[in-house]
PDB file of C-alpha atoms in Angstrom:
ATOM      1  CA  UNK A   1       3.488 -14.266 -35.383  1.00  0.00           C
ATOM      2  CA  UNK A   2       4.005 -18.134 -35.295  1.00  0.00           C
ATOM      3  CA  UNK A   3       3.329 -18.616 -39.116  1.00  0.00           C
ATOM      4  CA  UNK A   4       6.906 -18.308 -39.620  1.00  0.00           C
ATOM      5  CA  UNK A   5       7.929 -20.707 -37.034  1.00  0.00           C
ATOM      6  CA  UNK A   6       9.118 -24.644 -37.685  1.00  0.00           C
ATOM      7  CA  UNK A   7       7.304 -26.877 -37.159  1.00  0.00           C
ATOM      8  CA  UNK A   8       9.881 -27.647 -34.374  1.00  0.00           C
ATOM      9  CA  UNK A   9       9.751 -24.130 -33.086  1.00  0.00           C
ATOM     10  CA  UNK A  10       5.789 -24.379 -32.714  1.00  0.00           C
ATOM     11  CA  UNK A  11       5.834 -27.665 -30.599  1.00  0.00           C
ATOM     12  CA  UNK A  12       8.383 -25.876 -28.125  1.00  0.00           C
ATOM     13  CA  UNK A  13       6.333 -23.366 -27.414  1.00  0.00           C
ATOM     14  CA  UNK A  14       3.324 -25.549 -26.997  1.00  0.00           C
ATOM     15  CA  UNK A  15       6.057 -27.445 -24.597  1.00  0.00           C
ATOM     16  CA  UNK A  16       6.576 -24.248 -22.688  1.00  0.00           C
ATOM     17  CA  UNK A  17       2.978 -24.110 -21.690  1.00  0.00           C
ATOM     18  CA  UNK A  18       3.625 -27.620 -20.246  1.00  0.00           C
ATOM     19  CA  UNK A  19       6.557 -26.972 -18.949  1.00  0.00           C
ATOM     20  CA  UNK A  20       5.422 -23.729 -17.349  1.00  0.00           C
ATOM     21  CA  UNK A  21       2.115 -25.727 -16.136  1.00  0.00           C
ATOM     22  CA  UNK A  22       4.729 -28.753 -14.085  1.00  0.00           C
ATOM     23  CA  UNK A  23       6.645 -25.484 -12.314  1.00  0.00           C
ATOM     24  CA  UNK A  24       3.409 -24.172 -10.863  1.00  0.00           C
ATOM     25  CA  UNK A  25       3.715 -21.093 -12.664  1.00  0.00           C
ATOM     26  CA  UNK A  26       0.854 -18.728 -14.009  1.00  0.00           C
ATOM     27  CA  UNK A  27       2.213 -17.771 -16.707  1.00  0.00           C
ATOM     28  CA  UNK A  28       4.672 -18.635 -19.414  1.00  0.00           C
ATOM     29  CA  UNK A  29       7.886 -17.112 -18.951  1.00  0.00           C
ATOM     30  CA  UNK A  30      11.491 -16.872 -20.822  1.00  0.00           C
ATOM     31  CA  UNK A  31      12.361 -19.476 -18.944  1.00  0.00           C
ATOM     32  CA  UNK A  32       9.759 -21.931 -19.847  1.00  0.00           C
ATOM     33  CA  UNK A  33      10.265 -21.265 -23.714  1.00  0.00           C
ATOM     34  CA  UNK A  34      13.932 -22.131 -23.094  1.00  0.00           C
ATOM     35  CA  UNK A  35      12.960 -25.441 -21.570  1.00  0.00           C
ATOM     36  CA  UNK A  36       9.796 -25.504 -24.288  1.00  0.00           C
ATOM     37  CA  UNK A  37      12.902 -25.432 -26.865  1.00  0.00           C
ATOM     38  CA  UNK A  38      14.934 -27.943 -25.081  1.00  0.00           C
ATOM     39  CA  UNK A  39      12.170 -30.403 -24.766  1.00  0.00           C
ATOM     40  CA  UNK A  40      12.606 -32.429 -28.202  1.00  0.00           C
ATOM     41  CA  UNK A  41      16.322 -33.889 -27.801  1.00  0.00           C
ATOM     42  CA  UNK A  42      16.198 -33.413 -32.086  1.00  0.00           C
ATOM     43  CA  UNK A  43      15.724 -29.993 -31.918  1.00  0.00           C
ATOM     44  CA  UNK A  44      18.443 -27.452 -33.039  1.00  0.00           C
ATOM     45  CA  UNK A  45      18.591 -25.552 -29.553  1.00  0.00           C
ATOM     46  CA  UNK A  46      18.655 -29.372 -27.861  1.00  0.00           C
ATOM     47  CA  UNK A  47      21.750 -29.894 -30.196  1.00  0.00           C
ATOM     48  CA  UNK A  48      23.244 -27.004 -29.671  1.00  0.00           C
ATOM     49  CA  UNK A  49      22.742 -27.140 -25.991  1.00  0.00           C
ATOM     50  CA  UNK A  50      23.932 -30.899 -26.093  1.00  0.00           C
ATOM     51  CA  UNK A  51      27.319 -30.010 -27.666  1.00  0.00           C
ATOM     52  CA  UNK A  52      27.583 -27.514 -24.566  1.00  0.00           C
ATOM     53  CA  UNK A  53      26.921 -30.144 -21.872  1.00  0.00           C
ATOM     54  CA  UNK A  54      23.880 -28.694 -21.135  1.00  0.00           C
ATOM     55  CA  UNK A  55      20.677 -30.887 -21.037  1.00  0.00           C
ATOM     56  CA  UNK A  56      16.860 -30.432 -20.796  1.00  0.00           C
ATOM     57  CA  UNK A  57      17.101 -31.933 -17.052  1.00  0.00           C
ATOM     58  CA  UNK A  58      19.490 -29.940 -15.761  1.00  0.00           C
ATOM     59  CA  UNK A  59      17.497 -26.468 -17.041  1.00  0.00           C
ATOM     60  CA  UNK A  60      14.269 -27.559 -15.056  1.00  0.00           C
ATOM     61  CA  UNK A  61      16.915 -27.924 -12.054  1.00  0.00           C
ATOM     62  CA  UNK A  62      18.653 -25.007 -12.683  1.00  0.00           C
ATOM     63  CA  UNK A  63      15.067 -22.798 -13.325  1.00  0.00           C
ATOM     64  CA  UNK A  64      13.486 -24.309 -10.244  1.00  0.00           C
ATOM     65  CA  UNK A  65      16.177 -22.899  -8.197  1.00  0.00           C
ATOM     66  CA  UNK A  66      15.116 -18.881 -10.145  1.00  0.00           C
ATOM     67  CA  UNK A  67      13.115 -17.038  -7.375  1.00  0.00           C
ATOM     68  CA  UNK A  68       9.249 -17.761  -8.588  1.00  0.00           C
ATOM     69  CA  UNK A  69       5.286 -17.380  -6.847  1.00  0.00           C
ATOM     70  CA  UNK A  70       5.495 -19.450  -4.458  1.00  0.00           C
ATOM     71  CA  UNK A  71       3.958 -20.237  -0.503  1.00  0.00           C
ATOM     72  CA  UNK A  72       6.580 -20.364   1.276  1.00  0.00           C
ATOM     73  CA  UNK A  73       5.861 -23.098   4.250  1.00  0.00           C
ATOM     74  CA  UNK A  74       9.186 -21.161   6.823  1.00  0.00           C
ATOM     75  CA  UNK A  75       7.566 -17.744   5.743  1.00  0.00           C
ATOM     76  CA  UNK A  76       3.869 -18.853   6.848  1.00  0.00           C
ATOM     77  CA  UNK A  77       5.028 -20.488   9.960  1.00  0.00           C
ATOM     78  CA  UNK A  78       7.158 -17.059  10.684  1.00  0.00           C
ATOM     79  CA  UNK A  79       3.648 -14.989  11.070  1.00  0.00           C
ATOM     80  CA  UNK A  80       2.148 -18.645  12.514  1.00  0.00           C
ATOM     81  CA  UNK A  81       0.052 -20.210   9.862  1.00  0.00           C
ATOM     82  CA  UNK A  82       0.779 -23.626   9.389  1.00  0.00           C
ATOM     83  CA  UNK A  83       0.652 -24.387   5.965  1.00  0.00           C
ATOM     84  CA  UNK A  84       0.459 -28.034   6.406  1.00  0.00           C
ATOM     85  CA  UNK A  85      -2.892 -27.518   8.195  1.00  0.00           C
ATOM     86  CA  UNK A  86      -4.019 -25.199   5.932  1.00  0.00           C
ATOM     87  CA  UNK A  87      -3.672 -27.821   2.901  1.00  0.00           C
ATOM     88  CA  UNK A  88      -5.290 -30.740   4.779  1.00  0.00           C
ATOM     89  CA  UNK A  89      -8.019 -28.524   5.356  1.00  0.00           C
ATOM     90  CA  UNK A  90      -8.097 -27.361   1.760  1.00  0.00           C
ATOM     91  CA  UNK A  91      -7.726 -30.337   0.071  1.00  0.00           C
ATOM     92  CA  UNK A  92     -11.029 -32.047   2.386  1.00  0.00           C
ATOM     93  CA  UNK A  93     -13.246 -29.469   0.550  1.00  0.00           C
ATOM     94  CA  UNK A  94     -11.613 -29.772  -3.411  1.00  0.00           C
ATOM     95  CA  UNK A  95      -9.430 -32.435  -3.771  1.00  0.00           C
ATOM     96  CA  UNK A  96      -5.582 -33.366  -3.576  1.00  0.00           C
ATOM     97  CA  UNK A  97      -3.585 -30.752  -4.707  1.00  0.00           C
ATOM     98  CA  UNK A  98      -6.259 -27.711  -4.822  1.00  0.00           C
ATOM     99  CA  UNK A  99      -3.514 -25.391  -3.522  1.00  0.00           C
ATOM    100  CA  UNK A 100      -0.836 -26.190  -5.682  1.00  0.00           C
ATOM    101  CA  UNK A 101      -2.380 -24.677  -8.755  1.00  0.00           C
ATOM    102  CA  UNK A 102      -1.627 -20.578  -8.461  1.00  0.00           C
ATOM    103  CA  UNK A 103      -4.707 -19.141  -8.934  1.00  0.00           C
ATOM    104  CA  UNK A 104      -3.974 -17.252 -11.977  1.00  0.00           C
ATOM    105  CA  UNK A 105      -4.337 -20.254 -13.807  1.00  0.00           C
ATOM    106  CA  UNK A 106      -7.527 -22.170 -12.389  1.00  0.00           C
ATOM    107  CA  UNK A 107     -10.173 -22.648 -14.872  1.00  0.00           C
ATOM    108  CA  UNK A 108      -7.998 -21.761 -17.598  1.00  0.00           C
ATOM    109  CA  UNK A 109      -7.342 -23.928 -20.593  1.00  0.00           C
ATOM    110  CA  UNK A 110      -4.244 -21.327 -21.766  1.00  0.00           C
ATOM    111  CA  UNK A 111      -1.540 -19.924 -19.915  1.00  0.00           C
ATOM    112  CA  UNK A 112      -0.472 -16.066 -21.010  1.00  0.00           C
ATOM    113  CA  UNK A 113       2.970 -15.111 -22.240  1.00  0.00           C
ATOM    114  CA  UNK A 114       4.643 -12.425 -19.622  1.00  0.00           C
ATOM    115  CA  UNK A 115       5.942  -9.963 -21.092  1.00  0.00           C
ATOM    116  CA  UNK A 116       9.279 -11.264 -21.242  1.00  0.00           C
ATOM    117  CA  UNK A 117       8.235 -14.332 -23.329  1.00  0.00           C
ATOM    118  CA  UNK A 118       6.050 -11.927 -26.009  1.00  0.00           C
ATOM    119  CA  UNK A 119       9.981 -10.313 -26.084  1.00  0.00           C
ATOM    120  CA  UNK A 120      11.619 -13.099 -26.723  1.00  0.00           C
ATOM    121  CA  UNK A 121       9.747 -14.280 -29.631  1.00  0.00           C
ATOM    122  CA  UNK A 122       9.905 -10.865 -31.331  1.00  0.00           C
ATOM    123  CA  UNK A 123      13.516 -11.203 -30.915  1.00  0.00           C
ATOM    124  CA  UNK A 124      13.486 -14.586 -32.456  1.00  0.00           C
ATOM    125  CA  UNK A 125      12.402 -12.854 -35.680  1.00  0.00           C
ATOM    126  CA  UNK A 126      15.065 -10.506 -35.795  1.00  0.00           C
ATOM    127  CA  UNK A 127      17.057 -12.976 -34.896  1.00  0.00           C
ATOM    128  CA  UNK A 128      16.069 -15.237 -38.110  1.00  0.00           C
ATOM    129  CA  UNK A 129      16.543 -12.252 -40.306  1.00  0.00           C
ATOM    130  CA  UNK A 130      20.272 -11.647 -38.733  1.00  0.00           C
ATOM    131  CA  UNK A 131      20.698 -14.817 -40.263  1.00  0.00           C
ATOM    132  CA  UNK A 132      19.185 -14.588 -43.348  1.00  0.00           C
ATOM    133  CA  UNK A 133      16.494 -17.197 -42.419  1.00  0.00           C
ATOM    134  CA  UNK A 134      12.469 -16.584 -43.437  1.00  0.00           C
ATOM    135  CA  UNK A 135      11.717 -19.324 -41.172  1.00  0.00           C
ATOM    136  CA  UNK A 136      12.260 -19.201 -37.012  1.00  0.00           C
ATOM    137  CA  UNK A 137      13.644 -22.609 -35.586  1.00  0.00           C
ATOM    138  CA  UNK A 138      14.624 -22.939 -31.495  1.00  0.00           C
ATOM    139  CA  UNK A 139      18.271 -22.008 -32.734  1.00  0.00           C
ATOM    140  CA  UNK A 140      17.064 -18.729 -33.104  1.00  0.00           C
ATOM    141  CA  UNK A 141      14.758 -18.973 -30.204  1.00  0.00           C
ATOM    142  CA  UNK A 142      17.844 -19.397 -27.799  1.00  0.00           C
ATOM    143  CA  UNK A 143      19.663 -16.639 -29.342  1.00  0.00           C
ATOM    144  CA  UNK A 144      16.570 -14.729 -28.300  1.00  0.00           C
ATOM    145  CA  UNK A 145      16.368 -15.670 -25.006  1.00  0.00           C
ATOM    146  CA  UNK A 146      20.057 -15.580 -24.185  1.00  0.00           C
ATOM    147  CA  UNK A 147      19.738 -11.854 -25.924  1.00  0.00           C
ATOM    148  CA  UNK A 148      17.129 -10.135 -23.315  1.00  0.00           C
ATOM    149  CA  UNK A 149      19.615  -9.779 -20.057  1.00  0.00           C
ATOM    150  CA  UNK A 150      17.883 -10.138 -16.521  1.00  0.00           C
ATOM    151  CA  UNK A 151      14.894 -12.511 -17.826  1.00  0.00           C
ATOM    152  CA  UNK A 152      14.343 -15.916 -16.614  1.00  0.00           C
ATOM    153  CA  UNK A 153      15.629 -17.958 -19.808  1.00  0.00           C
ATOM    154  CA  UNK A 154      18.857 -15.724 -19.728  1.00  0.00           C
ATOM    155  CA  UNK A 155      19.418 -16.072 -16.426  1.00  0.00           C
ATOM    156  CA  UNK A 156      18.818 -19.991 -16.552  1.00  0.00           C
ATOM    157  CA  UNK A 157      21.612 -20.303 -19.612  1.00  0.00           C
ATOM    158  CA  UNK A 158      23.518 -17.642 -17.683  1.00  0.00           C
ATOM    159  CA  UNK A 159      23.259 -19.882 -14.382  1.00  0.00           C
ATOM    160  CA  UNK A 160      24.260 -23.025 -16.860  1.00  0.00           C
ATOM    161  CA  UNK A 161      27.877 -21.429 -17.445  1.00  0.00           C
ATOM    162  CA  UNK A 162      26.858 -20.419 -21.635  1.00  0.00           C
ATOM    163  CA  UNK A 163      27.691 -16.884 -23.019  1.00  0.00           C
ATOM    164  CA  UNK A 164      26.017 -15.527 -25.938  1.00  0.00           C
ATOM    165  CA  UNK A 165      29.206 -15.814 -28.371  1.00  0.00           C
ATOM    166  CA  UNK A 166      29.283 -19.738 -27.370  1.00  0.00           C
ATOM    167  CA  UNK A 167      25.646 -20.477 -27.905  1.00  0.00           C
ATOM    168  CA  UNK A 168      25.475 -18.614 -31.148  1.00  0.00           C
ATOM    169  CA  UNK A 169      28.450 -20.947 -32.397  1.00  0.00           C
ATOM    170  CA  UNK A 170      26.884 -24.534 -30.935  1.00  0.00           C
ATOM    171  CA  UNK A 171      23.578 -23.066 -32.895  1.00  0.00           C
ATOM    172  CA  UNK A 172      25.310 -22.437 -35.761  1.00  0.00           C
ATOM    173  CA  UNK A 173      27.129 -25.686 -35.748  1.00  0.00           C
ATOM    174  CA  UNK A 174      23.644 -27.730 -34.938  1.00  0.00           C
ATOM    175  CA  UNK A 175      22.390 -25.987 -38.117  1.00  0.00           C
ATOM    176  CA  UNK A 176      25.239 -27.098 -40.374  1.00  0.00           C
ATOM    177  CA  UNK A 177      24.687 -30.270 -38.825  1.00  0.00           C
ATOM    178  CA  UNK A 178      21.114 -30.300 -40.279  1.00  0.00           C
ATOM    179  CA  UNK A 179      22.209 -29.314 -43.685  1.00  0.00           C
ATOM    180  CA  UNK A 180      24.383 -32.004 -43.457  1.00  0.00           C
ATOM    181  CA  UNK A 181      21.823 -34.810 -42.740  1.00  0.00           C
TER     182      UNK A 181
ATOM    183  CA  UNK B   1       6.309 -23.344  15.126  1.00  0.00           C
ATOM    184  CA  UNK B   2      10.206 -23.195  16.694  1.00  0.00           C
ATOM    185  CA  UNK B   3      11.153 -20.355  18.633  1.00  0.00           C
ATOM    186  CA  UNK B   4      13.561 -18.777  15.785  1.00  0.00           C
ATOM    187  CA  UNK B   5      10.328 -18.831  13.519  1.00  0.00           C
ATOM    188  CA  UNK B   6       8.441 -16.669  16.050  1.00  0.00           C
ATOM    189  CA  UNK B   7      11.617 -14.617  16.418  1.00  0.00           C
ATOM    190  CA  UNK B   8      12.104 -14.009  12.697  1.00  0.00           C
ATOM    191  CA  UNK B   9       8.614 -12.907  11.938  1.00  0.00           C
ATOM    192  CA  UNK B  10       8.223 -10.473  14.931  1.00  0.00           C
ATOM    193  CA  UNK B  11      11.852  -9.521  14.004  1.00  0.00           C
ATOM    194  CA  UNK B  12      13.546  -6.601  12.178  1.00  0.00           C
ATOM    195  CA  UNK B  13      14.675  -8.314   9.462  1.00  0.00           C
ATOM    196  CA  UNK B  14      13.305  -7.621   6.198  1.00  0.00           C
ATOM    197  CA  UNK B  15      13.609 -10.675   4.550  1.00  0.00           C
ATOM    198  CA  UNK B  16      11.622 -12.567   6.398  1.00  0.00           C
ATOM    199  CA  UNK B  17       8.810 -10.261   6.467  1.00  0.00           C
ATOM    200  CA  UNK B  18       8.237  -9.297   3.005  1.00  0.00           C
ATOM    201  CA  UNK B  19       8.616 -13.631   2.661  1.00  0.00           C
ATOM    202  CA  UNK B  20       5.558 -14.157   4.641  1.00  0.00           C
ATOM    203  CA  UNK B  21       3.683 -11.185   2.720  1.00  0.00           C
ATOM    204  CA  UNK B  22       4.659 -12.524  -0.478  1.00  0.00           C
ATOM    205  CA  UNK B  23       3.352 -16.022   0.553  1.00  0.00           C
ATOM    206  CA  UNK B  24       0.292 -14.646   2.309  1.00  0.00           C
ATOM    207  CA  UNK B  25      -1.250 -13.314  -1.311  1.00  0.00           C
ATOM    208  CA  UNK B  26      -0.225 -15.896  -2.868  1.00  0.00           C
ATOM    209  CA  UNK B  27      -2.167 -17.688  -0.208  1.00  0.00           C
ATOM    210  CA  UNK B  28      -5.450 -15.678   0.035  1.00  0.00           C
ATOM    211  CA  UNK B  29      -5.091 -15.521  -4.128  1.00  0.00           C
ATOM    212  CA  UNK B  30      -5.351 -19.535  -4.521  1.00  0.00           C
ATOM    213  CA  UNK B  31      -7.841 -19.884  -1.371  1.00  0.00           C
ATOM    214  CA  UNK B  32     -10.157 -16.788  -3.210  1.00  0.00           C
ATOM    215  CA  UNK B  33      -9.878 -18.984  -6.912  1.00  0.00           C
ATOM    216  CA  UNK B  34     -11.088 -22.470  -5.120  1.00  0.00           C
ATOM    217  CA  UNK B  35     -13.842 -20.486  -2.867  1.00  0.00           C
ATOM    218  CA  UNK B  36     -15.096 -18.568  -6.250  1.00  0.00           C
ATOM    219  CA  UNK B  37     -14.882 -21.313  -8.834  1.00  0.00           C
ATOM    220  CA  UNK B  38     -17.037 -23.684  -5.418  1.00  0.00           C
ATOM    221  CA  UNK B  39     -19.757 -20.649  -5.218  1.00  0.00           C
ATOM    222  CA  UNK B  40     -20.429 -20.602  -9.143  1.00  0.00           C
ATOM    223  CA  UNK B  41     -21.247 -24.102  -9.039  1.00  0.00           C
ATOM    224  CA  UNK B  42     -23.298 -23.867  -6.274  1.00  0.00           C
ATOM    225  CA  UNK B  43     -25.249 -21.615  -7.924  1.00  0.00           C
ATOM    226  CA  UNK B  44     -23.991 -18.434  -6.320  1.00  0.00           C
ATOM    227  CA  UNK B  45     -24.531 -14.878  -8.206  1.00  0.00           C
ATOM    228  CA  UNK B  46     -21.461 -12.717  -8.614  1.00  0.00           C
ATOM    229  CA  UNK B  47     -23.311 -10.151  -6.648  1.00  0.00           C
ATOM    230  CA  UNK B  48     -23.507 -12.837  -3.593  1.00  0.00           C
ATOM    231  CA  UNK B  49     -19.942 -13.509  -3.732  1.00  0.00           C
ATOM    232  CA  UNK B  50     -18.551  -9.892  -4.404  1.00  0.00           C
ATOM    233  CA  UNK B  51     -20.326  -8.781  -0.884  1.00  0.00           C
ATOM    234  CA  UNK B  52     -18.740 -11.555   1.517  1.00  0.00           C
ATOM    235  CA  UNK B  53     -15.468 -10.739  -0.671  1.00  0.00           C
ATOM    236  CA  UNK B  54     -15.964  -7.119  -0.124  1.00  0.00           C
ATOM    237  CA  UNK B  55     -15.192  -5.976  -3.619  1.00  0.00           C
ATOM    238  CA  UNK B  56     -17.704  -4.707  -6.445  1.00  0.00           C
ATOM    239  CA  UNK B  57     -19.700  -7.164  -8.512  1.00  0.00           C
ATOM    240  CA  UNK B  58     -17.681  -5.526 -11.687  1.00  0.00           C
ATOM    241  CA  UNK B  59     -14.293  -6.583  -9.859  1.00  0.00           C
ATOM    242  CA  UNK B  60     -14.893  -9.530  -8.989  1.00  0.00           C
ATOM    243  CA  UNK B  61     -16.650 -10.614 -12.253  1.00  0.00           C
ATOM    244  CA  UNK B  62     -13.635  -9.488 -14.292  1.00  0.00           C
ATOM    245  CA  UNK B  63     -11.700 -11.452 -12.016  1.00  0.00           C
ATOM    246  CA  UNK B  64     -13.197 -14.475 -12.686  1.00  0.00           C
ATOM    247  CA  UNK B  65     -15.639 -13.802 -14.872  1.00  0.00           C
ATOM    248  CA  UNK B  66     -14.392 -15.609 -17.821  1.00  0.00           C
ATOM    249  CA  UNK B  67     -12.950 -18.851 -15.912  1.00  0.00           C
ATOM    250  CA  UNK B  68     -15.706 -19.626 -13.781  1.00  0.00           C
ATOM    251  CA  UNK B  69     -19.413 -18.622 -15.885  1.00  0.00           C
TER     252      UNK B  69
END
């Protein structure tokens, strides 16, 4: 699968487990391959994104605020468990911050793609060949993600005010740019 | 805990009470990886900690089996 990915493409996904990793999450979603893509300001869906007023900053905002696994301190209190209590007392037996880390990923070196993600980068080949590309950059990595309506990364780019016809012409800008340099 | 917490959760609406049941599992799913990953290193079997979690050795060893040897 990632053979045909730049060498750009490749770091953002390693990103995405990173990114997904900061946001608590147990696995990596659309979401965090959209941020994984944004992550290097050089890279074509950074440009693109760029030219569209849209920065790597402002996704993590914007994807925090995406309904995720979470505890919920109002929820706990509402059947009267005090989650504040419940940390101290955790965190005297194994460590600061044992409950932050959802337990799908403890002891794990590697976070799993959902199912969504696995999409996304099957739909960043296609969309490579749409372009008449053998290699897969972030450009086409976006055009994934903003392709597969409902998911995470679509719904971040959606949330950021960025239609597919409008990405796919800051992407295809960002790559004349490169052909340029 | 304020009185419109009490209310809320003893309350009809929905919401609020599929909230705390989300948060809950998530809860008891992060306090079950911390007291599993503890009772390896002490030296605990998986058959040990399958009967206080009331599961099957095979369950909970595919659980964690791989994480926590």
């Amino acid at each position: 699968m990632f053979e045909r990915f730049t060498k750009d493409a490749r770091s953002s996904v390693v990103q995405a487990q990173d990114e997904a990793r900061r946001l608590g999450a147990d696995r990596i979603d659309s979401a965090h391959l959209l941020l994984g893509a944004v992550s290097d300001p050089a890279s074509v869906a950074a440009r693109a994104l760029a030219t569209l007023g849209v920065d790597h900053d402002g996704l993590v905002t914007t994807v925090r605020a995406l309904p995720h696994r979470s505890l919920d301190a109002d929820a706990l209190a509402g059947v009267g468990i005090d989650l504040e209590s419940v940390r101290a007392q955790v965190e005297a037996t194994f460590g600061p911050g044992a409950l932050d880390e959802p337990a799908e990923t403890r002891g794990r070196k590697h976070l799993p793609f959902d199912k969504d993600a696995k999409k996304a980068l099957q739909v960043a080949l296609r969309e490579a060949i749409r372009f008449s590309s053998n290699r897969i950059d972030t450009g086409h990595l976006l055009l994934a993600l903003a392709r597969l309506d409902g998911t995470p990364g679509q719904r971040a780019l959606e949330a950021a005010g960025h239609g597919r016809d409008e990405l796919e012409r800051a992407v295809v800008a960002a790559w004349a740019d490169t052909t340029a340099a | 805990m304020s009185d419109d917490l009490m209310t809320a959760a003893a309350g009809d609406d929905p919401r609020e009470g599929l909230l705390a049941v989300h948060s809950l599992r998530e809860l008891a799913d992060r306090l079950e990886a911390l007291h599993v990953e503890r009772a390896r290193r002490l030296g605990w079997s998986w058959e040990q900690i399958a009967t206080v979690l009331g599961v099957s050795r095979q369950a909970v060893h595919k659980k964690f089996g791989k994480r926590f040897r």
